[in-house]
CSV table of C-alpha atoms in Angstrom, one decimal:
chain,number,residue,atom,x,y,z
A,92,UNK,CA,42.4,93.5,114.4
A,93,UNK,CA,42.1,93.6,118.3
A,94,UNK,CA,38.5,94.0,119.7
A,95,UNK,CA,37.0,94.1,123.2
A,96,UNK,CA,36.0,90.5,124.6
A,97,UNK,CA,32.7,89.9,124.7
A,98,UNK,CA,32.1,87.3,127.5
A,99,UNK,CA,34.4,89.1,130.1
A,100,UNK,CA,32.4,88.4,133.5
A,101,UNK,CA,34.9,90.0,136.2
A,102,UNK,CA,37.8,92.3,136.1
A,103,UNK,CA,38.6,95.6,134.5
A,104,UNK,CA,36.7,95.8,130.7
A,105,UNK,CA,37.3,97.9,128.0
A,106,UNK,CA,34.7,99.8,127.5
A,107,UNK,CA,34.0,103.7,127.2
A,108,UNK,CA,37.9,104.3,126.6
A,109,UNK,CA,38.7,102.1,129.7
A,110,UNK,CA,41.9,100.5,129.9
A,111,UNK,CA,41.2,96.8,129.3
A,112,UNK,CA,41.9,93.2,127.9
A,113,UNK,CA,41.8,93.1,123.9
A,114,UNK,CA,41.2,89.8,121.9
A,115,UNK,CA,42.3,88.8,118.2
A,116,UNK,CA,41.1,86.0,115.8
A,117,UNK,CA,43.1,83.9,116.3
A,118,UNK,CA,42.5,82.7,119.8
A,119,UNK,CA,44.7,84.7,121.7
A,120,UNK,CA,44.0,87.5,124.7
A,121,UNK,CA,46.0,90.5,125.2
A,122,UNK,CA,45.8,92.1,128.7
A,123,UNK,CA,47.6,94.8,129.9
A,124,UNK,CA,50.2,95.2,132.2
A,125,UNK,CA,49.3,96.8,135.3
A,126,UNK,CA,51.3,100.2,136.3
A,127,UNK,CA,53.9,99.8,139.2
A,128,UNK,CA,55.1,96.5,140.5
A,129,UNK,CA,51.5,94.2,139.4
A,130,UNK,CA,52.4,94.3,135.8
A,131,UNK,CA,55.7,93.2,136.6
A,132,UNK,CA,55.2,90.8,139.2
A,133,UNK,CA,52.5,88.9,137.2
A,134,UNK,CA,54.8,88.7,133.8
A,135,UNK,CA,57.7,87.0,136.3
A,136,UNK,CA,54.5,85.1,137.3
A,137,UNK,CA,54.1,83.9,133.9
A,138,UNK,CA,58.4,83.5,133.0
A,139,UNK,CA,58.3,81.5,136.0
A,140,UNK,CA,55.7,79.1,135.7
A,141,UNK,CA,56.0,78.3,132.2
A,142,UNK,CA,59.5,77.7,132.8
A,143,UNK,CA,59.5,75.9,136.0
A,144,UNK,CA,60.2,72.0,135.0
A,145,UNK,CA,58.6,71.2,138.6
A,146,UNK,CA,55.2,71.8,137.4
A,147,UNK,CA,53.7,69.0,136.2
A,148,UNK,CA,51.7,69.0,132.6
A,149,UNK,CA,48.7,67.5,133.9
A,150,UNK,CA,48.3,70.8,136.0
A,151,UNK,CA,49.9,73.1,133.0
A,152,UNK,CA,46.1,72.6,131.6
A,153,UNK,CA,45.2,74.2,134.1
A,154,UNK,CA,46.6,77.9,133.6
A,155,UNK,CA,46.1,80.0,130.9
A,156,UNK,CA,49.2,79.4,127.8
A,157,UNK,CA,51.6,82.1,128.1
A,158,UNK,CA,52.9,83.5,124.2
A,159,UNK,CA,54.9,86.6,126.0
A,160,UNK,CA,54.2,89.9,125.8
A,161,UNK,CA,53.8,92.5,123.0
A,162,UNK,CA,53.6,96.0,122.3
A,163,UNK,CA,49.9,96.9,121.2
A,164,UNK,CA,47.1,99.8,121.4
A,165,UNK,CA,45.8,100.1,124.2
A,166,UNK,CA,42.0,100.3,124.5
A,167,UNK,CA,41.9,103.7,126.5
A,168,UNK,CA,43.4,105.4,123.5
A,169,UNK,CA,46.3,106.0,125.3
A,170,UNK,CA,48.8,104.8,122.4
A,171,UNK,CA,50.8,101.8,122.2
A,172,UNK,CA,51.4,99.5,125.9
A,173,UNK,CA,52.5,96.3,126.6
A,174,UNK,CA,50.3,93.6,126.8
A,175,UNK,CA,50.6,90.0,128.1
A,176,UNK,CA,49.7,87.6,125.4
A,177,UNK,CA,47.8,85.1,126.8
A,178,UNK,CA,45.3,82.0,125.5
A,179,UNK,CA,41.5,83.1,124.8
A,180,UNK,CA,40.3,80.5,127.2
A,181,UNK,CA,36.8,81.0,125.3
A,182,UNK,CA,37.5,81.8,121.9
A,183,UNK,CA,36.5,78.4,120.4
A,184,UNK,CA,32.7,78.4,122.6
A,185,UNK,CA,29.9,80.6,120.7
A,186,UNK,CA,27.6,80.8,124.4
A,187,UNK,CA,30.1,80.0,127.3
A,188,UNK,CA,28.7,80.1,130.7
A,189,UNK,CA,31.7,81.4,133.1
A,190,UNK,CA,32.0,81.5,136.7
A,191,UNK,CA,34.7,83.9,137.8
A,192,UNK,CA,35.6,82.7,141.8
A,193,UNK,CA,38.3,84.6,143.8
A,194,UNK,CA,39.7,82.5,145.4
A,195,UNK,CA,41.4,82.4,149.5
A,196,UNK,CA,39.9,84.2,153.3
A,197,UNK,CA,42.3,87.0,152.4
A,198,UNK,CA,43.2,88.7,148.9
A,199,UNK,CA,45.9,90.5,150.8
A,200,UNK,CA,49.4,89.4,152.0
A,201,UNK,CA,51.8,90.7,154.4
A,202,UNK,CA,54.2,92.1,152.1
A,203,UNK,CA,51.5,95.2,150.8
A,204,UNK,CA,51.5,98.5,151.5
A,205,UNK,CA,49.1,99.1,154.2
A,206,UNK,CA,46.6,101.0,152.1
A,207,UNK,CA,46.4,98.0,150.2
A,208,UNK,CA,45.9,95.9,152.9
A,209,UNK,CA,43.4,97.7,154.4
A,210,UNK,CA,41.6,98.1,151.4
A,211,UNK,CA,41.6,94.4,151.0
A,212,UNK,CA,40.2,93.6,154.6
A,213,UNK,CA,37.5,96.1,154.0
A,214,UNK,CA,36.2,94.4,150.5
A,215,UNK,CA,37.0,90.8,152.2
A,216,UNK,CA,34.9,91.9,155.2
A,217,UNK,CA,32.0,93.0,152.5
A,218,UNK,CA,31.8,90.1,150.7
A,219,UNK,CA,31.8,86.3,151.1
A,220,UNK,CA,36.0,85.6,150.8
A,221,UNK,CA,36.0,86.0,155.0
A,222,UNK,CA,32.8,83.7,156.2
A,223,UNK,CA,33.4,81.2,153.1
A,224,UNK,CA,37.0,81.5,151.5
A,225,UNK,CA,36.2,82.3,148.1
A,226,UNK,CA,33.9,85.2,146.7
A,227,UNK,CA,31.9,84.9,143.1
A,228,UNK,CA,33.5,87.3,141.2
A,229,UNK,CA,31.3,87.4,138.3
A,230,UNK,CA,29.0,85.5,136.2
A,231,UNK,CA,27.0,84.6,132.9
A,232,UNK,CA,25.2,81.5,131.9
A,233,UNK,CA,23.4,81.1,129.2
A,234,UNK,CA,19.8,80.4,128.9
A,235,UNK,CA,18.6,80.2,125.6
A,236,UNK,CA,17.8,81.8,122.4
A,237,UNK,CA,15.2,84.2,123.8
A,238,UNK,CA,16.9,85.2,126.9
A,239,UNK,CA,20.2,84.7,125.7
A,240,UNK,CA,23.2,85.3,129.2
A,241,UNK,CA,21.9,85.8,132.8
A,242,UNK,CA,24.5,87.8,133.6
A,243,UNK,CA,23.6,89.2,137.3
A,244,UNK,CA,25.7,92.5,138.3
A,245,UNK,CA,28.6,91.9,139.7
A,246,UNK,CA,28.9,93.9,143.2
A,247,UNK,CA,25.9,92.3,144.1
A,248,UNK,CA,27.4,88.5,142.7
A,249,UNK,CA,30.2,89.3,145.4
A,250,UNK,CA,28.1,89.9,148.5
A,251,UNK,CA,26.1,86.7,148.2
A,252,UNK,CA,25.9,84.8,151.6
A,253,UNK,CA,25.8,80.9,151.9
A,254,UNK,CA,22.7,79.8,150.9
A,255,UNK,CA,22.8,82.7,147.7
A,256,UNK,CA,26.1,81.2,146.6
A,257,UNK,CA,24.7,77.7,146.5
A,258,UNK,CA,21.8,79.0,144.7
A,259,UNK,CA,23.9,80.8,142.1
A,260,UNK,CA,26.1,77.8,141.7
A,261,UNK,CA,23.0,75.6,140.7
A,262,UNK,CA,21.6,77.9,138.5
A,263,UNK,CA,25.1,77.9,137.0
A,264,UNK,CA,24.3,74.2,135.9
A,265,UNK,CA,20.7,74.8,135.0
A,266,UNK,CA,18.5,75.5,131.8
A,267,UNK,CA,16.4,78.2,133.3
A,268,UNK,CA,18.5,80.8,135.3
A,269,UNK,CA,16.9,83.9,136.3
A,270,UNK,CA,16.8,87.0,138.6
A,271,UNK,CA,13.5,86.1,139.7
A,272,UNK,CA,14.6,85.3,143.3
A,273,UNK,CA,11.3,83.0,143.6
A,274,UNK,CA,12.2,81.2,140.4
A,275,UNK,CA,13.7,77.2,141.0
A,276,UNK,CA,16.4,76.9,139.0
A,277,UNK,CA,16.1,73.4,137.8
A,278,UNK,CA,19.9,72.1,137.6
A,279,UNK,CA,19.3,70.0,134.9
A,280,UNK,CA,23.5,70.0,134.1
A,281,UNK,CA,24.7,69.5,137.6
A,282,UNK,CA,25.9,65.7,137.1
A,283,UNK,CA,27.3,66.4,133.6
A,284,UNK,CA,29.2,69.5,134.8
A,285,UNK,CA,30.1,69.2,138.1
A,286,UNK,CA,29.8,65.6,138.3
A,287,UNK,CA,32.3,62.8,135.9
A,288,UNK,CA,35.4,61.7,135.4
A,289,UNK,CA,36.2,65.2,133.3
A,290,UNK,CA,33.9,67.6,135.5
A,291,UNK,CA,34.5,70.5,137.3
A,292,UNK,CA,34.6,68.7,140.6
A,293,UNK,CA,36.9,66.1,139.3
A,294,UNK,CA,39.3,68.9,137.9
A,295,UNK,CA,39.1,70.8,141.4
A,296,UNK,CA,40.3,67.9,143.0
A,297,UNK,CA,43.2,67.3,140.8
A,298,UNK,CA,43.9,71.2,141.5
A,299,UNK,CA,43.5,70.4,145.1
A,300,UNK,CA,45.9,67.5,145.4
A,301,UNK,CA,48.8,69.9,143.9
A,302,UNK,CA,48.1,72.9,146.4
A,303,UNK,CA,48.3,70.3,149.0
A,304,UNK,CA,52.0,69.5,148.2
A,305,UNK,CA,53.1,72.5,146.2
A,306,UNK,CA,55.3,75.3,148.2
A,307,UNK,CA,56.5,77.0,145.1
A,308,UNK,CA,54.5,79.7,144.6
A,309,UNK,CA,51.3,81.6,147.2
A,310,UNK,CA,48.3,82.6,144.8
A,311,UNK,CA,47.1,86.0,146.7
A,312,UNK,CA,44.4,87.2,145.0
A,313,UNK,CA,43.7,84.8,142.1
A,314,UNK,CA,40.2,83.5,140.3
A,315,UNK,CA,39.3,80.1,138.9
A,316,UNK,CA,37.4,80.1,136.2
A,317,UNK,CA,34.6,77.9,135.4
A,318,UNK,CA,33.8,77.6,131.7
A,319,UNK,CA,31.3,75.1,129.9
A,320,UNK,CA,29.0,75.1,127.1
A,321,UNK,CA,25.1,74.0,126.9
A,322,UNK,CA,25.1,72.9,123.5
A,323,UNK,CA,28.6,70.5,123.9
A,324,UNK,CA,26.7,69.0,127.3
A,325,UNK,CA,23.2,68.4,125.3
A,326,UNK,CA,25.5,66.6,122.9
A,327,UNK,CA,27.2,64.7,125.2
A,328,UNK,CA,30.8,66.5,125.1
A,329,UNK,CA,31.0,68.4,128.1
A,330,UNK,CA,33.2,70.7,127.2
A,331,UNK,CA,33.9,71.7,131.0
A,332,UNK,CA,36.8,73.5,131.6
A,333,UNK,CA,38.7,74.9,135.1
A,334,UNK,CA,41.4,77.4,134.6
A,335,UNK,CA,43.2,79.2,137.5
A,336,UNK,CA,43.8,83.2,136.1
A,337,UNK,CA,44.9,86.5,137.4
A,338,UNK,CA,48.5,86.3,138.9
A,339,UNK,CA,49.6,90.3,140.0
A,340,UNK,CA,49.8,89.0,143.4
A,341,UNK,CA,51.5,86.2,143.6
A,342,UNK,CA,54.3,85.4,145.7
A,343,UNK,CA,57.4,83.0,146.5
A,344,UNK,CA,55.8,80.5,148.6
A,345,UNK,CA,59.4,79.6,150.2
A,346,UNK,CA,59.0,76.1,150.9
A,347,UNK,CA,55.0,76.7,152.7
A,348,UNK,CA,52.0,75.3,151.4
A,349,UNK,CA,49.5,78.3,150.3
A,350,UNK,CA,47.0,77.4,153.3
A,351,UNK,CA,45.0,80.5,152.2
A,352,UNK,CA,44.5,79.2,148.7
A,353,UNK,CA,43.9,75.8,149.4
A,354,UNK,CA,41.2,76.6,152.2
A,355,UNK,CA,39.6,78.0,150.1
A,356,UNK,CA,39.7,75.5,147.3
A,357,UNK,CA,38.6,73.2,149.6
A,358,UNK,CA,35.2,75.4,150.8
A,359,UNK,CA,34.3,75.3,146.8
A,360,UNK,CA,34.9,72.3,146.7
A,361,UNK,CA,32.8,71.2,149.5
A,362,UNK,CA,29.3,73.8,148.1
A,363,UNK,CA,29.5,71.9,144.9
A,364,UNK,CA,30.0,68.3,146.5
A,365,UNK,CA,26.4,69.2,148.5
A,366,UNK,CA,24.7,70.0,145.0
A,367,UNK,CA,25.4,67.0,143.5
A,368,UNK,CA,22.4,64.6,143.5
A,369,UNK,CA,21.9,62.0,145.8
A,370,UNK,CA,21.7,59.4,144.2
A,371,UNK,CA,24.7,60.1,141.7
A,372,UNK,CA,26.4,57.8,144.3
A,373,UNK,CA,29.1,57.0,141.7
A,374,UNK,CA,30.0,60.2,141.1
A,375,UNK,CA,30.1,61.7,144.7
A,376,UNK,CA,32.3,58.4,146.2
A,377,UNK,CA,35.3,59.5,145.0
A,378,UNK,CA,35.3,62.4,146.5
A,379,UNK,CA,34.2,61.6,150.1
A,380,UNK,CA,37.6,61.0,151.9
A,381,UNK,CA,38.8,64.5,150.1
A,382,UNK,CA,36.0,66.3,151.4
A,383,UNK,CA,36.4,65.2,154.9
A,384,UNK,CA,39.8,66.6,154.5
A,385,UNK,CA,38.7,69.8,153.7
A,386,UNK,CA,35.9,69.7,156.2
A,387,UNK,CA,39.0,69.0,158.3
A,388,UNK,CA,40.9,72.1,157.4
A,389,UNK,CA,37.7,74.4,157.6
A,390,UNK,CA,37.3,73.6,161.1
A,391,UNK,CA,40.6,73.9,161.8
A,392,UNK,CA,41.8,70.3,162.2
Protein backbone atom coordinates (compact mmCIF):
# COMPACT_ATOMS: atom_id res chain seq x y z
CA UNK A 1 0.00 0.00 0.00
CA UNK A 2 1.61 3.41 -1.12
CA UNK A 3 0.92 6.51 1.00
CA UNK A 4 2.00 10.18 1.01
CA UNK A 5 5.40 10.84 2.95
CA UNK A 6 5.11 12.44 5.85
CA UNK A 7 8.36 14.33 6.49
CA UNK A 8 8.65 15.77 2.92
CA UNK A 9 10.22 19.38 3.62
CA UNK A 10 10.85 20.70 -0.12
CA UNK A 11 9.61 19.80 -3.49
CA UNK A 12 6.33 18.92 -5.08
CA UNK A 13 3.90 16.90 -2.25
CA UNK A 14 1.01 14.91 -2.75
CA UNK A 15 -1.54 16.38 -1.31
CA UNK A 16 -5.14 17.56 -2.38
CA UNK A 17 -4.86 15.24 -5.62
CA UNK A 18 -1.34 16.75 -6.35
CA UNK A 19 0.95 14.81 -8.37
CA UNK A 20 3.61 13.67 -5.90
CA UNK A 21 6.29 11.25 -4.32
CA UNK A 22 4.46 8.05 -2.72
CA UNK A 23 6.17 5.77 0.02
CA UNK A 24 5.67 1.89 0.91
CA UNK A 25 6.62 -0.14 3.99
CA UNK A 26 9.19 -1.36 3.16
CA UNK A 27 11.58 1.54 2.94
CA UNK A 28 11.37 2.47 -0.44
CA UNK A 29 10.16 5.98 -2.21
CA UNK A 30 8.39 6.23 -5.40
CA UNK A 31 8.64 9.55 -7.21
CA UNK A 32 7.39 10.38 -10.33
CA UNK A 33 8.84 11.03 -13.48
CA UNK A 34 8.58 14.47 -14.59
CA UNK A 35 6.75 15.17 -18.20
CA UNK A 36 9.14 16.08 -21.16
CA UNK A 37 12.89 15.64 -21.06
CA UNK A 38 13.31 15.97 -16.61
CA UNK A 39 11.87 12.59 -16.13
CA UNK A 40 14.04 11.27 -18.62
CA UNK A 41 17.17 12.99 -18.04
CA UNK A 42 17.06 12.23 -14.31
CA UNK A 43 16.33 8.23 -14.88
CA UNK A 44 19.75 8.27 -17.30
CA UNK A 45 20.90 10.18 -14.19
CA UNK A 46 20.22 7.34 -12.02
CA UNK A 47 21.37 4.32 -15.01
CA UNK A 48 24.39 6.28 -15.13
CA UNK A 49 25.52 6.74 -11.81
CA UNK A 50 24.73 3.43 -10.44
CA UNK A 51 26.49 1.95 -13.24
CA UNK A 52 29.47 4.05 -13.54
CA UNK A 53 32.51 1.90 -11.97
CA UNK A 54 34.35 5.37 -11.62
CA UNK A 55 32.39 6.34 -8.72
CA UNK A 56 33.74 5.35 -5.77
CA UNK A 57 31.60 3.47 -2.85
CA UNK A 58 32.58 5.68 -0.15
CA UNK A 59 30.67 8.42 -2.09
CA UNK A 60 27.75 5.84 -3.36
CA UNK A 61 26.57 6.49 0.44
CA UNK A 62 26.05 9.46 -0.50
CA UNK A 63 23.13 9.32 -3.15
CA UNK A 64 19.97 7.89 -2.73
CA UNK A 65 19.85 3.67 -3.84
CA UNK A 66 18.35 3.41 -7.13
CA UNK A 67 15.80 -0.11 -7.47
CA UNK A 68 14.57 1.22 -11.14
CA UNK A 69 11.55 2.32 -12.04
CA UNK A 70 7.88 0.98 -11.90
CA UNK A 71 4.53 1.45 -13.04
CA UNK A 72 2.32 2.71 -10.08
CA UNK A 73 -0.85 5.02 -9.21
CA UNK A 74 -0.23 8.07 -9.34
CA UNK A 75 -1.29 10.34 -6.42
CA UNK A 76 -3.29 12.98 -8.58
CA UNK A 77 -5.64 10.23 -9.54
CA UNK A 78 -4.50 10.33 -12.81
CA UNK A 79 -4.14 6.41 -13.27
CA UNK A 80 -1.15 4.37 -13.46
CA UNK A 81 2.64 6.49 -14.15
CA UNK A 82 5.93 5.57 -13.88
CA UNK A 83 7.76 6.14 -10.94
CA UNK A 84 11.48 6.07 -9.93
CA UNK A 85 12.08 3.68 -7.20
CA UNK A 86 14.25 5.05 -4.94
CA UNK A 87 15.54 4.50 -1.07
CA UNK A 88 13.26 6.17 1.77
CA UNK A 89 16.21 8.00 3.05
CA UNK A 90 13.96 8.44 6.40
CA UNK A 91 11.95 5.50 6.70
CA UNK A 92 13.84 3.82 9.56
CA UNK A 93 13.86 7.60 11.84
CA UNK A 94 10.32 8.08 13.78
CA UNK A 95 11.20 12.34 14.25
CA UNK A 96 13.85 13.17 11.58
CA UNK A 97 14.98 16.75 11.45
CA UNK A 98 15.81 17.51 7.57
CA UNK A 99 17.42 20.29 5.98
CA UNK A 100 16.67 20.50 2.31
CA UNK A 101 19.70 22.98 0.69
CA UNK A 102 19.76 23.69 -3.11
CA UNK A 103 22.74 23.71 -3.86
CA UNK A 104 25.09 26.14 -6.70
CA UNK A 105 24.93 30.53 -7.56
CA UNK A 106 22.81 29.31 -10.57
CA UNK A 107 20.03 26.43 -10.76
CA UNK A 108 20.07 27.06 -14.50
CA UNK A 109 22.57 25.99 -17.22
CA UNK A 110 23.19 27.08 -20.62
CA UNK A 111 21.64 24.40 -22.44
CA UNK A 112 17.70 25.58 -21.16
CA UNK A 113 15.22 27.02 -22.92
CA UNK A 114 15.29 30.57 -22.20
CA UNK A 115 11.98 30.67 -20.37
CA UNK A 116 13.63 28.38 -18.11
CA UNK A 117 16.50 30.33 -17.71
CA UNK A 118 14.98 33.28 -16.98
CA UNK A 119 12.71 31.87 -14.67
CA UNK A 120 15.64 30.55 -12.82
CA UNK A 121 17.58 33.96 -12.64
CA UNK A 122 14.51 35.54 -11.41
CA UNK A 123 13.94 32.88 -8.24
CA UNK A 124 17.99 32.93 -7.88
CA UNK A 125 17.91 36.72 -7.78
CA UNK A 126 14.90 36.29 -4.99
CA UNK A 127 16.49 34.14 -2.82
CA UNK A 128 19.94 33.44 -1.22
CA UNK A 129 21.50 30.86 -4.21
CA UNK A 130 23.12 34.36 -5.90
CA UNK A 131 24.70 36.31 -2.66
CA UNK A 132 25.54 32.82 -0.87
CA UNK A 133 25.58 29.77 -3.29
CA UNK A 134 23.10 27.67 -1.85
CA UNK A 135 19.37 28.47 -0.78
CA UNK A 136 17.48 26.50 2.21
CA UNK A 137 14.98 24.82 0.50
CA UNK A 138 12.99 23.55 3.35
CA UNK A 139 13.00 22.52 6.75
CA UNK A 140 11.69 20.59 9.93
CA UNK A 141 13.38 19.82 13.28
CA UNK A 142 11.98 18.40 15.86
CA UNK A 143 11.40 19.87 19.16
CA UNK A 144 9.78 17.79 21.45
CA UNK A 145 6.72 15.98 22.47
CA UNK A 146 4.58 19.11 22.99
CA UNK A 147 5.69 21.05 20.08
CA UNK A 148 6.50 18.24 18.03
CA UNK A 149 8.33 19.72 14.09
CA UNK A 150 9.17 23.43 13.65
CA UNK A 151 8.58 23.36 10.32
CA UNK A 152 8.82 27.20 9.10
CA UNK A 153 7.08 27.81 5.51
CA UNK A 154 9.05 27.30 2.86
CA UNK A 155 9.08 30.56 0.47
CA UNK A 156 9.98 32.38 3.39
CA UNK A 157 13.01 29.43 4.41
CA UNK A 158 14.34 30.41 0.78
CA UNK A 159 14.61 34.24 1.08
CA UNK A 160 16.63 34.11 4.32
CA UNK A 161 19.74 36.46 4.06
CA UNK A 162 23.15 35.69 5.93
CA UNK A 163 22.81 36.18 9.31
CA UNK A 164 18.90 34.23 8.98
CA UNK A 165 20.56 31.29 7.34
CA UNK A 166 23.12 30.96 10.14
CA UNK A 167 20.34 31.40 12.58
CA UNK A 168 18.24 28.62 10.94
CA UNK A 169 21.17 26.33 10.69
CA UNK A 170 21.73 26.54 14.64
CA UNK A 171 18.38 26.14 15.47
CA UNK A 172 18.74 23.10 13.14
CA UNK A 173 21.17 21.62 15.92
CA UNK A 174 19.16 22.89 18.89
CA UNK A 175 16.56 21.60 21.50
CA UNK A 176 14.41 24.60 21.42
CA UNK A 177 13.61 25.88 17.81
CA UNK A 178 11.06 28.35 17.28
CA UNK A 179 9.46 31.06 15.13
CA UNK A 180 9.77 33.44 17.88
CA UNK A 181 12.38 35.62 16.06
CA UNK A 182 13.57 36.94 19.64
CA UNK A 183 13.97 33.35 20.88
CA UNK A 184 17.94 31.99 21.33
CA UNK A 185 18.04 28.95 19.96
CA UNK A 186 20.43 27.10 22.22
CA UNK A 187 22.45 24.64 19.79
CA UNK A 188 22.80 22.15 22.23
CA UNK A 189 23.62 19.40 19.14
CA UNK A 190 25.99 21.44 17.15
CA UNK A 191 29.30 19.43 18.08
CA UNK A 192 27.46 16.04 17.81
CA UNK A 193 25.91 16.89 14.42
CA UNK A 194 27.99 19.08 12.69
CA UNK A 195 30.94 18.36 14.51
CA UNK A 196 32.96 14.44 14.64
CA UNK A 197 34.51 12.14 12.76
CA UNK A 198 30.78 10.94 11.31
CA UNK A 199 29.19 14.55 11.30
CA UNK A 200 27.73 16.53 8.79
CA UNK A 201 30.75 18.67 8.34
CA UNK A 202 33.01 15.71 8.11
CA UNK A 203 30.65 14.05 5.38
CA UNK A 204 30.56 17.56 3.45
CA UNK A 205 34.11 17.45 3.19
CA UNK A 206 34.42 13.98 1.98
CA UNK A 207 31.65 15.31 -0.62
CA UNK A 208 33.90 18.22 -1.29
CA UNK A 209 37.14 16.46 -2.03
CA UNK A 210 35.13 14.37 -4.93
CA UNK A 211 33.58 17.57 -6.60
CA UNK A 212 37.05 18.92 -6.49
CA UNK A 213 38.38 16.19 -8.89
CA UNK A 214 35.24 14.78 -10.48
CA UNK A 215 34.35 16.08 -14.26
CA UNK A 216 31.87 13.30 -14.86
CA UNK A 217 28.77 14.73 -14.28
CA UNK A 218 27.42 18.99 -13.48
CA UNK A 219 24.72 18.86 -10.66
CA UNK A 220 22.38 21.91 -11.96
CA UNK A 221 19.84 22.26 -9.63
CA UNK A 222 20.34 19.58 -6.92
CA UNK A 223 19.68 19.59 -2.84
CA UNK A 224 21.69 17.98 -0.07
CA UNK A 225 19.93 16.73 2.43
CA UNK A 226 20.59 16.96 5.99
CA UNK A 227 18.96 14.16 8.11
CA UNK A 228 19.56 13.32 11.93
CA UNK A 229 17.57 12.26 14.84
CA UNK A 230 17.38 13.81 18.48
CA UNK A 231 16.78 10.72 20.23
CA UNK A 232 19.98 8.58 18.39
CA UNK A 233 22.24 11.92 19.39
CA UNK A 234 20.85 11.99 23.22
CA UNK A 235 21.96 8.29 23.09
CA UNK A 236 25.07 8.85 21.74
CA UNK A 237 24.49 7.37 18.04
CA UNK A 238 24.29 10.26 15.90
CA UNK A 239 22.58 8.95 13.39
CA UNK A 240 23.63 11.96 10.97
CA UNK A 241 23.14 11.47 7.57
CA UNK A 242 24.15 13.75 4.18
CA UNK A 243 22.53 12.65 0.98
CA UNK A 244 22.84 14.61 -2.38
CA UNK A 245 19.02 14.23 -4.22
CA UNK A 246 17.06 15.68 -7.03
CA UNK A 247 18.91 14.88 -10.44
CA UNK A 248 16.40 16.31 -13.54
CA UNK A 249 19.12 18.69 -14.35
CA UNK A 250 21.99 17.18 -14.47
CA UNK A 251 24.36 17.30 -17.14
CA UNK A 252 27.66 15.68 -18.81
CA UNK A 253 30.26 17.50 -17.17
CA UNK A 254 32.74 16.79 -20.23
CA UNK A 255 35.97 16.61 -18.53
CA UNK A 256 35.15 20.25 -16.28
CA UNK A 257 34.93 20.31 -12.63
CA UNK A 258 31.18 21.53 -11.57
CA UNK A 259 32.63 24.96 -10.27
CA UNK A 260 28.97 25.95 -9.63
CA UNK A 261 28.33 23.02 -7.36
CA UNK A 262 31.37 22.98 -5.62
CA UNK A 263 31.23 26.81 -4.78
CA UNK A 264 28.59 26.35 -3.33
CA UNK A 265 29.45 23.37 -1.30
CA UNK A 266 32.13 25.16 -0.17
CA UNK A 267 29.94 28.42 1.16
CA UNK A 268 27.88 25.70 3.36
CA UNK A 269 30.62 24.40 4.27
CA UNK A 270 32.22 27.50 5.52
CA UNK A 271 28.41 28.80 7.66
CA UNK A 272 28.63 25.60 9.55
CA UNK A 273 32.52 25.68 10.21
CA UNK A 274 31.65 29.43 11.95
CA UNK A 275 28.97 27.66 14.25
CA UNK A 276 31.00 25.28 15.60
CA UNK A 277 32.15 26.12 19.11
CA UNK A 278 35.31 27.53 19.93
CA UNK A 279 36.69 25.63 21.79
CA UNK A 280 35.78 22.26 19.92
CA UNK A 281 39.38 22.85 18.71
CA UNK A 282 39.63 19.12 17.80
CA UNK A 283 36.91 19.07 15.80
CA UNK A 284 37.26 22.39 13.75
CA UNK A 285 41.36 21.56 12.92
CA UNK A 286 40.74 19.35 10.43
CA UNK A 287 38.95 21.43 8.58
CA UNK A 288 41.03 24.66 8.56
CA UNK A 289 43.27 24.20 5.37
CA UNK A 290 39.78 23.04 3.44
CA UNK A 291 38.13 26.10 4.50
CA UNK A 292 40.68 28.43 3.41
CA UNK A 293 40.36 26.75 0.13
CA UNK A 294 36.89 27.51 -0.18
CA UNK A 295 37.40 30.99 1.24
CA UNK A 296 39.79 30.87 -1.63
CA UNK A 297 37.28 30.09 -4.31
CA UNK A 298 34.60 32.45 -2.85
CA UNK A 299 36.72 35.31 -3.39
CA UNK A 300 37.70 34.27 -6.54
CA UNK A 301 41.26 32.96 -5.91
Amino acid sequence: MLKVPEHQVAGHQAHNGQLGPLIDDSGRFYKPLQDGKRGSKELAFYESFSSNPQIPDHIRRYFPAFYGTQLVEASDGSGLRSHLVLEDLVSKLIHPSIMDIKIGSRTWYPQASEDYIQRCLKKDRETSSLSLGFRVSGLQVYAGKEAEFWKPDRKLAQKLGADEVRLVLRKFVSSNPSADPDSNPDGSFTSSVYGGSGGILAQLMELKAWFEDQTTYHFNSCSVLLVYEKEKVLKGDSGVEVKLIDFAHVLEGGGVIDHNFLGGLCSLINFITELLPKEDEDATKTFQDNHKICNGMENGH
